[in-house]
XYZ file of C-alpha atoms in Angstrom:
603
model
C 28.580 -18.837 -56.004
C 26.386 -20.460 -58.692
C 26.764 -24.031 -57.355
C 25.437 -23.297 -53.795
C 22.441 -21.500 -55.312
C 21.574 -24.523 -57.509
C 21.843 -26.834 -54.498
C 19.551 -24.604 -52.470
C 16.868 -24.626 -55.197
C 17.151 -28.396 -55.464
C 16.627 -28.804 -51.691
C 13.526 -26.588 -51.792
C 12.023 -28.624 -54.623
C 12.679 -31.894 -52.805
C 10.996 -30.643 -49.608
C 7.960 -29.441 -51.593
C 7.642 -32.748 -53.419
C 7.903 -34.672 -50.144
C 5.086 -32.648 -48.568
C 2.851 -33.070 -51.645
C 3.372 -36.807 -51.647
C 2.710 -37.022 -47.917
C -0.595 -35.083 -48.239
C -1.651 -37.273 -51.180
C -0.879 -40.444 -49.248
C -2.917 -39.253 -46.299
C -5.906 -38.491 -48.536
C -5.749 -42.012 -50.011
C -5.324 -43.675 -46.639
C -8.328 -45.018 -44.753
C -6.680 -43.915 -41.500
C -6.793 -40.265 -40.439
C -4.766 -39.412 -37.316
C -6.835 -36.253 -36.657
C -10.230 -37.954 -37.235
C -11.350 -35.000 -39.359
C -9.910 -35.773 -42.801
C -13.141 -36.720 -44.541
C -16.682 -35.344 -44.246
C -19.182 -37.801 -42.818
C -22.343 -35.748 -42.200
C -23.770 -35.710 -45.747
C -27.121 -37.450 -45.688
C -27.331 -37.357 -41.882
C -30.271 -35.816 -40.048
C -30.481 -33.829 -36.820
C -33.776 -33.648 -34.965
C -34.656 -31.212 -32.183
C -37.785 -29.240 -32.941
C -37.772 -30.536 -36.493
C -35.622 -32.478 -38.943
C -32.472 -30.927 -40.286
C -30.847 -32.718 -43.244
C -27.188 -32.091 -44.103
C -25.993 -32.225 -47.720
C -22.768 -31.626 -49.695
C -20.612 -31.497 -46.546
C -16.917 -30.615 -46.619
C -14.406 -30.614 -43.781
C -14.169 -27.063 -42.553
C -10.882 -25.311 -43.199
C -9.391 -23.781 -40.080
C -11.540 -25.986 -37.833
C -8.677 -26.041 -35.363
C -9.704 -22.509 -34.417
C -13.019 -23.832 -33.050
C -11.502 -25.037 -29.804
C -13.010 -26.281 -26.609
C -14.944 -29.287 -27.940
C -12.425 -32.112 -27.605
C -12.682 -34.824 -30.289
C -15.095 -32.882 -32.469
C -14.913 -32.209 -36.217
C -16.525 -29.303 -38.058
C -18.013 -29.540 -41.543
C -19.495 -26.902 -43.834
C -22.788 -28.264 -45.188
C -25.900 -27.258 -47.044
C -28.694 -27.534 -44.479
C -32.282 -28.247 -45.461
C -34.943 -27.533 -42.825
C -37.698 -25.287 -44.096
C -37.677 -22.771 -46.899
C -34.523 -22.273 -48.926
C -31.436 -24.419 -48.183
C -28.731 -22.528 -46.323
C -25.061 -22.942 -45.613
C -24.137 -23.749 -42.022
C -21.445 -25.297 -39.869
C -22.103 -28.772 -38.515
C -20.373 -30.387 -35.538
C -19.512 -34.082 -35.730
C -18.642 -35.900 -32.535
C -15.730 -38.325 -32.932
C -15.738 -41.791 -31.504
C -16.417 -44.281 -34.289
C -19.614 -46.003 -35.272
C -21.365 -46.223 -38.627
C -23.670 -43.281 -37.896
C -21.768 -40.160 -36.817
C -23.428 -37.737 -34.396
C -23.915 -34.594 -36.456
C -25.598 -31.431 -35.201
C -25.681 -27.773 -36.126
C -22.871 -25.691 -34.638
C -24.422 -23.359 -32.080
C -23.544 -20.157 -33.956
C -25.705 -21.344 -36.855
C -28.356 -23.011 -34.687
C -31.629 -21.039 -34.538
C -32.319 -19.482 -31.163
C -35.332 -21.696 -30.465
C -33.304 -24.883 -30.838
C -30.373 -23.495 -28.866
C -32.694 -22.344 -26.079
C -34.349 -25.766 -25.957
C -30.917 -27.307 -25.478
C -30.344 -25.029 -22.466
C -33.791 -25.798 -21.027
C -33.400 -29.567 -21.275
C -29.899 -29.666 -19.794
C -30.357 -27.101 -17.033
C -33.701 -28.411 -15.779
C -32.524 -31.990 -15.385
C -28.753 -32.009 -15.068
C -27.442 -28.801 -13.470
C -28.154 -29.801 -9.857
C -26.434 -33.161 -10.370
C -23.064 -31.460 -10.657
C -22.470 -31.457 -6.931
C -18.677 -31.595 -6.726
C -17.868 -28.280 -8.278
C -17.556 -29.714 -11.813
C -20.002 -27.150 -13.134
C -18.498 -27.162 -16.615
C -19.371 -30.803 -17.300
C -22.645 -29.857 -18.982
C -22.077 -29.792 -22.762
C -23.707 -26.372 -23.018
C -21.429 -24.853 -20.370
C -18.884 -23.823 -22.980
C -17.945 -20.177 -23.133
C -18.520 -19.697 -26.868
C -21.873 -21.498 -26.742
C -23.038 -19.344 -23.828
C -21.883 -16.143 -25.529
C -23.628 -17.158 -28.747
C -26.840 -17.828 -26.809
C -26.644 -14.488 -24.979
C -26.139 -12.621 -28.245
C -29.086 -14.366 -29.908
C -31.412 -13.735 -26.940
C -30.401 -10.088 -26.899
C -30.819 -9.474 -30.624
C -33.832 -11.657 -31.415
C -35.938 -11.365 -28.244
C -34.964 -8.631 -25.806
C -34.085 -5.817 -28.213
C -37.275 -6.139 -30.282
C -39.329 -6.346 -27.079
C -37.549 -3.305 -25.640
C -38.065 -1.328 -28.856
C -41.778 -2.060 -28.643
C -42.516 -1.589 -24.940
C -39.491 0.047 -23.303
C -38.962 -0.595 -19.601
C -42.529 -1.733 -18.842
C -44.215 -5.027 -19.750
C -47.976 -5.523 -19.725
C -49.527 -8.514 -17.983
C -52.512 -9.764 -19.972
C -53.076 -13.357 -18.871
C -55.697 -14.623 -16.463
C -53.219 -16.731 -14.444
C -50.076 -15.080 -13.097
C -47.309 -16.289 -10.801
C -45.090 -13.702 -9.077
C -41.635 -14.736 -7.873
C -39.216 -12.510 -5.967
C -35.442 -12.546 -5.481
C -33.791 -15.928 -6.193
C -30.076 -15.063 -5.838
C -28.579 -18.020 -7.654
C -30.572 -20.733 -5.861
C -31.511 -23.035 -8.722
C -33.019 -25.585 -6.330
C -35.565 -22.984 -5.184
C -36.526 -22.116 -8.768
C -37.038 -25.776 -9.682
C -38.968 -26.387 -6.473
C -41.255 -23.401 -7.054
C -41.967 -24.306 -10.689
C -42.908 -27.858 -9.731
C -45.094 -26.549 -6.906
C -46.814 -24.154 -9.325
C -47.276 -26.963 -11.851
C -49.083 -29.067 -9.268
C -51.086 -26.072 -8.014
C -52.406 -25.155 -11.487
C -52.565 -28.657 -12.911
C -56.356 -28.556 -13.233
C -56.355 -25.351 -15.317
C -55.688 -27.166 -18.599
C -52.559 -25.107 -19.321
C -50.076 -26.193 -21.996
C -46.497 -26.991 -21.027
C -43.538 -25.464 -22.830
C -42.292 -27.887 -25.486
C -39.124 -29.535 -24.174
C -39.708 -28.412 -20.566
C -40.941 -30.437 -17.623
C -41.422 -27.365 -15.424
C -42.814 -24.344 -17.257
C -46.280 -23.605 -18.564
C -46.319 -21.773 -21.891
C -49.928 -20.864 -22.520
C -51.741 -17.691 -23.609
C -53.600 -17.645 -20.284
C -50.437 -17.924 -18.127
C -47.598 -15.514 -17.319
C -44.697 -15.607 -14.877
C -43.324 -12.406 -13.336
C -39.799 -12.595 -11.890
C -38.906 -9.456 -9.943
C -35.128 -9.430 -10.367
C -31.985 -10.325 -8.402
C -31.242 -13.584 -10.200
C -27.565 -13.773 -9.237
C -25.107 -12.976 -6.403
C -24.756 -14.771 -3.064
C -25.818 -18.042 -4.660
C -24.206 -21.240 -5.881
C -25.750 -21.392 -9.348
C -26.385 -17.837 -10.523
C -25.014 -18.639 -13.985
C -27.290 -21.640 -14.479
C -30.355 -19.910 -13.048
C -29.971 -16.838 -15.259
C -29.342 -18.933 -18.375
C -32.412 -21.078 -17.664
C -34.652 -18.026 -17.216
C -33.311 -16.500 -20.433
C -33.899 -19.795 -22.237
C -37.508 -19.770 -20.980
C -37.803 -16.184 -22.193
C -36.487 -17.145 -25.635
C -38.864 -20.105 -25.916
C -41.926 -18.404 -24.415
C -41.386 -14.620 -24.605
C -44.978 -13.547 -23.912
C -45.209 -15.842 -20.912
C -42.143 -14.477 -19.103
C -41.664 -11.045 -17.543
C -38.072 -10.856 -16.299
C -37.598 -7.598 -14.413
C -34.383 -5.840 -13.459
C -33.274 -5.746 -9.844
C -30.444 -3.911 -8.160
C -28.229 -6.992 -8.666
C -28.546 -6.892 -12.449
C -25.390 -4.814 -12.771
C -21.646 -5.423 -12.580
C -21.536 -2.793 -9.823
C -22.986 -5.465 -7.521
C -21.470 -8.561 -9.129
C -17.945 -7.882 -7.898
C -18.607 -7.505 -4.151
C -21.458 -10.040 -3.959
C -20.028 -12.976 -5.888
C -21.392 -13.294 -9.422
C -18.231 -11.938 -11.066
C -16.142 -14.522 -9.224
C -18.641 -17.286 -10.061
C -18.532 -16.413 -13.762
C -14.730 -16.355 -13.752
C -14.568 -19.703 -11.930
C -17.011 -21.488 -14.231
C -15.779 -20.105 -17.553
C -12.139 -19.244 -16.852
C -12.735 -15.595 -17.847
C -13.973 -16.595 -21.324
C -17.492 -15.206 -20.768
C -17.317 -11.469 -20.218
C -19.370 -9.648 -17.612
C -20.115 -7.034 -20.241
C -21.873 -9.597 -22.441
C -24.259 -10.450 -19.614
C -24.727 -6.828 -18.612
C -25.677 -6.005 -22.236
C -28.487 -8.558 -21.920
C -29.928 -7.729 -18.507
C -29.918 -3.964 -19.081
C -32.656 -4.522 -21.679
C -35.008 -6.079 -19.121
C -37.989 -3.990 -17.989
C -38.227 -2.393 -14.559
C -41.989 -2.776 -14.202
C -44.727 -5.254 -15.117
C -48.295 -3.917 -15.084
C -51.640 -5.699 -14.929
C -53.874 -2.781 -16.044
C -56.506 -1.724 -13.509
C -55.060 -4.222 -11.032
C -51.451 -3.979 -9.845
C -47.848 -3.360 -10.780
C -44.769 -5.469 -10.025
C -41.240 -4.126 -9.617
C -38.063 -4.986 -7.783
C -37.722 -2.247 -5.184
C -40.580 0.226 -5.219
C -41.500 3.848 -5.750
C -38.971 6.658 -5.951
C -39.406 10.451 -6.090
C -38.197 10.367 -9.701
C -40.806 7.759 -10.661
C -43.547 9.694 -8.869
C -42.546 12.861 -10.687
C -42.588 11.470 -14.247
C -45.052 8.560 -14.108
C -47.965 9.755 -11.971
C -51.232 10.006 -13.877
C -50.150 7.793 -16.768
C -52.921 5.235 -16.325
C -50.328 2.499 -15.837
C -48.723 3.174 -19.242
C -45.202 3.405 -17.835
C -43.499 2.770 -21.178
C -44.251 6.419 -21.883
C -42.320 7.748 -18.907
C -39.766 5.199 -17.663
C -36.107 5.791 -18.496
C -33.025 3.919 -17.416
C -32.092 6.610 -14.899
C -35.562 6.622 -13.339
C -35.702 2.838 -13.316
C -32.383 2.672 -11.491
C -33.814 4.682 -8.599
C -36.717 2.229 -8.254
C -34.620 -0.924 -7.809
C -33.135 0.493 -4.588
C -36.417 1.683 -3.062
C -38.155 0.283 0.035
C -41.445 1.020 1.819
C -41.579 2.231 5.430
C -44.326 2.205 8.048
C -44.781 5.963 8.265
C -45.885 8.685 5.876
C -44.222 10.514 3.020
C -40.665 10.099 1.831
C -37.746 9.252 4.127
C -33.995 8.714 3.578
C -32.955 5.140 2.815
C -30.338 3.170 4.700
C -29.216 1.790 1.340
C -27.562 5.067 0.397
C -28.020 8.844 0.592
C -29.325 9.087 -2.993
C -32.224 6.701 -2.357
C -35.549 7.083 -0.536
C -38.180 4.989 1.199
C -41.903 5.605 0.699
C -44.925 5.529 2.983
C -48.306 3.947 2.306
C -49.774 7.384 1.572
C -47.252 7.877 -1.223
C -48.029 4.436 -2.616
C -51.792 5.013 -2.562
C -51.577 8.384 -4.319
C -49.362 6.939 -7.057
C -51.573 3.878 -7.503
C -54.778 5.932 -7.638
C -53.283 8.194 -10.306
C -52.581 5.115 -12.425
C -55.858 3.275 -11.769
C -54.072 0.478 -9.883
C -54.674 -1.131 -6.496
C -51.346 -2.562 -5.388
C -47.591 -3.034 -5.718
C -45.781 -6.366 -5.655
C -42.068 -5.965 -4.982
C -39.032 -7.955 -3.867
C -35.635 -6.569 -2.828
C -36.114 -6.883 0.925
C -35.467 -10.106 2.791
C -38.437 -11.066 4.944
C -38.309 -13.903 7.420
C -41.583 -15.558 6.411
C -41.283 -15.194 2.632
C -43.772 -12.390 2.145
C -45.401 -9.527 3.998
C -48.265 -7.278 2.885
C -49.242 -3.785 4.029
C -52.807 -2.793 3.239
C -54.859 0.327 3.943
C -58.550 0.533 4.792
C -59.567 0.818 1.144
C -57.602 -2.179 -0.052
C -54.539 -0.439 -1.540
C -51.504 -2.586 -0.773
C -47.742 -2.996 -0.976
C -46.619 -6.644 -0.825
C -42.975 -7.719 -0.422
C -42.164 -11.166 -1.849
C -38.722 -12.661 -1.202
C -38.204 -16.072 -2.822
C -34.605 -16.928 -1.856
C -35.576 -19.406 0.872
C -32.635 -20.087 3.199
C -30.872 -17.048 1.724
C -27.225 -17.757 0.772
C -27.852 -21.453 1.468
C -26.501 -24.185 -0.807
C -28.407 -27.062 -2.407
C -26.446 -29.627 -0.377
C -26.448 -28.109 3.085
C -24.186 -30.396 5.089
C -21.832 -32.299 2.818
C -18.764 -30.123 3.360
C -18.371 -28.903 -0.221
C -18.007 -25.174 -0.745
C -18.109 -23.331 -4.091
C -14.512 -22.598 -4.926
C -14.953 -18.974 -5.940
C -15.966 -17.809 -2.445
C -15.593 -20.366 0.325
C -15.999 -17.630 2.919
C -19.468 -16.589 1.761
C -20.767 -20.160 1.768
C -18.948 -21.508 4.828
C -22.013 -21.082 7.074
C -25.577 -22.271 6.498
C -28.145 -19.961 4.948
C -30.334 -17.557 6.875
C -33.161 -20.055 7.437
C -35.888 -17.737 6.113
C -38.921 -19.000 4.214
C -39.440 -18.259 0.535
C -42.566 -16.611 -0.827
C -44.407 -16.656 -4.153
C -47.845 -15.384 -5.213
C -50.364 -17.177 -7.437
C -52.780 -14.650 -8.971
C -56.101 -15.233 -10.698
C -56.935 -11.956 -12.433
C -60.392 -13.125 -13.460
C -61.369 -13.785 -9.856
C -59.227 -10.973 -8.421
C -57.519 -13.365 -5.972
C -53.938 -13.309 -4.683
C -52.846 -16.581 -3.096
C -49.653 -15.934 -1.125
C -47.584 -19.107 -0.631
C -44.697 -19.865 1.724
C -42.211 -22.707 1.255
C -39.304 -23.863 3.382
C -35.988 -24.419 1.664
C -36.000 -27.986 2.979
C -39.176 -28.530 0.936
C -37.867 -26.948 -2.265
C -34.643 -28.957 -1.897
C -36.671 -32.138 -1.517
C -38.864 -31.357 -4.527
C -35.855 -30.416 -6.699
C -33.851 -33.472 -5.624
C -36.701 -35.846 -6.413
C -37.252 -34.285 -9.851
C -33.585 -34.125 -10.917
C -32.412 -37.237 -8.998
C -29.521 -35.093 -7.765
C -27.815 -36.385 -4.636
C -25.449 -34.907 -2.115
C -22.096 -36.518 -1.441
C -20.003 -37.492 1.584
C -22.765 -39.446 3.287
C -24.943 -36.514 4.332
C -28.596 -36.690 3.395
C -30.127 -33.702 1.677
C -33.508 -34.561 3.181
C -32.315 -35.054 6.734
C -34.422 -33.152 9.229
C -32.392 -30.310 10.629
C -32.724 -26.855 12.093
C -32.856 -24.009 9.585
C -30.904 -21.764 11.975
C -27.151 -21.193 11.528
C -25.145 -23.129 14.155
C -23.185 -20.786 16.381
C -19.949 -22.750 16.345
C -19.769 -22.509 12.530
C -20.260 -18.759 12.613
C -17.597 -18.322 15.275
C -15.115 -20.381 13.256
C -15.914 -18.323 10.212
C -15.277 -15.091 12.125
C -11.808 -16.330 13.082
C -11.020 -17.172 9.440
C -11.993 -13.668 8.366
C -10.012 -11.674 10.930
C -6.823 -11.492 8.897
C -8.530 -10.102 5.796
C -10.564 -7.643 7.875
C -7.374 -6.182 9.365
C -6.318 -5.171 5.849
C -9.434 -3.028 5.477
C -8.552 0.578 4.722
C -4.925 -0.108 3.782
C -3.574 1.368 0.567
C -4.778 4.578 -0.997
C -8.284 4.632 0.454
C -7.648 6.777 3.477
C -8.289 6.038 7.124
C -11.744 4.482 7.350
C -11.801 4.916 11.132
C -11.136 8.644 11.213
C -14.740 9.882 11.232
C -17.328 10.254 13.962
C -21.103 10.621 14.278
C -22.447 13.636 16.126
C -24.487 13.009 19.253
C -27.876 13.858 17.736
C -27.270 11.630 14.712
C -26.197 8.747 16.931
C -29.175 9.035 19.259
C -31.641 9.281 16.370
C -30.180 6.140 14.805
C -30.266 4.260 18.109
C -33.868 5.232 18.765
C -34.946 4.132 15.298
C -33.084 0.842 15.694
C -34.581 0.348 19.165
C -38.127 0.774 17.817
C -37.553 -1.710 15.010
C -35.900 -4.375 17.157
C -38.248 -3.977 20.134
C -41.267 -4.752 17.950
C -39.642 -7.525 15.925
C -40.835 -11.122 16.250
C -37.291 -12.294 15.538
C -34.919 -9.640 16.868
C -31.800 -11.342 15.573
C -33.193 -11.613 12.036
C -34.231 -7.954 11.930
C -30.891 -6.811 13.348
C -28.989 -8.739 10.711
C -31.220 -7.230 8.012
C -30.512 -3.715 9.282
C -26.780 -4.400 9.079
C -27.171 -5.744 5.553
C -29.214 -2.743 4.390
C -26.642 -0.384 5.835
C -23.950 -2.422 4.076
C -25.389 -1.816 0.627
C -24.847 1.888 1.146
C -21.113 1.157 1.045
C -21.355 0.185 -2.613
C -22.137 3.783 -3.510
C -20.212 5.625 -0.817
C -16.980 7.545 -0.599
C -14.565 6.997 2.275
C -16.380 9.364 4.642
C -19.735 7.681 4.015
C -18.157 4.242 4.392
C -16.579 5.278 7.662
C -19.879 6.632 8.998
C -21.719 3.506 7.913
C -19.353 1.420 10.009
C -19.916 3.711 12.990
C -23.649 3.261 12.521
C -23.148 -0.508 12.564
C -21.529 -0.244 15.976
C -24.342 1.946 17.263
C -26.907 -0.603 16.066
C -24.928 -3.335 17.780
C -25.044 -1.400 21.062
C -28.842 -1.238 20.852
C -28.973 -4.936 20.080
C -26.922 -5.643 23.219
C -29.218 -3.428 25.292
C -32.219 -5.479 24.194
C -30.494 -8.762 25.061
C -30.133 -10.069 21.504
C -30.083 -13.826 21.208
C -26.505 -14.002 19.995
C -24.359 -10.897 19.656
C -21.581 -12.820 17.952
C -23.836 -13.615 14.987
C -24.542 -9.920 14.492
C -20.848 -9.098 14.806
C -20.229 -11.746 12.183
C -22.628 -9.969 9.800
C -20.757 -6.685 10.244
C -17.397 -8.342 9.607
C -18.632 -10.171 6.513
C -19.955 -6.892 5.161
C -16.581 -5.233 5.787
C -14.878 -8.066 3.909
C -17.179 -7.457 0.926
C -16.365 -3.749 1.151
C -12.660 -4.582 0.968
C -13.189 -6.034 -2.488
C -15.031 -2.886 -3.600
C -12.226 -0.644 -2.398
C -9.549 -2.698 -4.099
């Protein structure tokens, strides 16, 4: 028994000695198979908004855990920038050369430098990724995005929220108001370039590192929510706006809309987009933690207020007579009721088609609320309007203006090249809605509101020229074409959706066709629909909007409410037929698409 034990100990010692000799030989060798054996960043500098010098670098132990960067080494260095030296992780790109490319690892990179990286890449490069290879941007790495989101939340949004709550004050002389963008990065770039040219003679300073954004004490941008969903580049658009906010916090008012919540991201596409682009490595909760800190209202004292939806009974109850100081009265629950609100043409409060718990408000309600807060008007988004903006004004100048900036709503940057975003080919298989996009340029000193309308073809052209992005497969982005959806495409899309629609209501959700509307309810709905469509300039557009508004009620509804909503759709369709709508199949398509989105909610 003693001899086998001696042999075993001898074998262990030999193996240990072999490994020690092998490690020593590798250290002495000039060749390192993993390219990360020796530190190379000592004495190197990294310049972004200043010079960063790396000293006393050592190869990071456990660097293999920092995955996702290909042939990249990680070193622990002493970093000298300003003030006391600090310890930080440095990334070194492999690939040879006498001067290695060394830069701070994003988790140790100050927010300002990290945000500048996002600004520079997203402004110029994001639209060039036109074949679905969205992850080719260096910054589109899950851990880098999560690090950025955490820094923006902790260093910008939380301190701002602690100071002002859910209301941000507008103090600058020059203000630009932008409504819903819904993931259309080309529209954002087009608008910012248009604004730059419009205000070029004002002597405003540009944001350092940006070719698009003014960052000046006399300039503020107000974005009224709905940054994602139903768009091709919601991720990139939201990240760019947050990067602007990080770099120029006083100059950016990013408001919450009803699509700044995971409740909407699942049925309307952002959840699928995020999963597709980051392979489930960026969590919805991380983004929701950021956007829930955004304000609901921006206020220019003694002038106007901006919000996503509009007034609600809860807001009227707690915030009337506050002199525009809504930080004193706004809570999350009250703010939530405002993002679903809409104005109507009558008086008082009325039920909303968006759901039984929401209301619409008349001009009399708006005026009373504005007067009590020493304001003259409301800018809001939320509601798609065919010509980009619409304003209702009373005889004394009190107004409610709707601004919808998603020109060619649901449209892609490259309209005709046959590529469809992989996370929802159904949603993007037809052209966009062909509507114009609206923005407002305000001069508070002069008291002027310049409402602007832009076609999506124009914003595409502007964005393409700036970024040098091109569409593939031989189709020209700038080709003159109708903004209206071609009927044959819609009909083909309907056929593709029939199979999934037939599954609607299967499972444990009950029979969604088992309800009925009483006669009075049906006739009241038909009469209301008839009045709206009969007076509409574009009957088809208004009919589709009615269907879409009714569809959002399904997000909040139980089976009975969902069933009744579908019955109401059919009643609206009957009225549309009575009035000789331009194409009943397009309206039927809208209903079926909405039912497909509902299917995802139910499952």
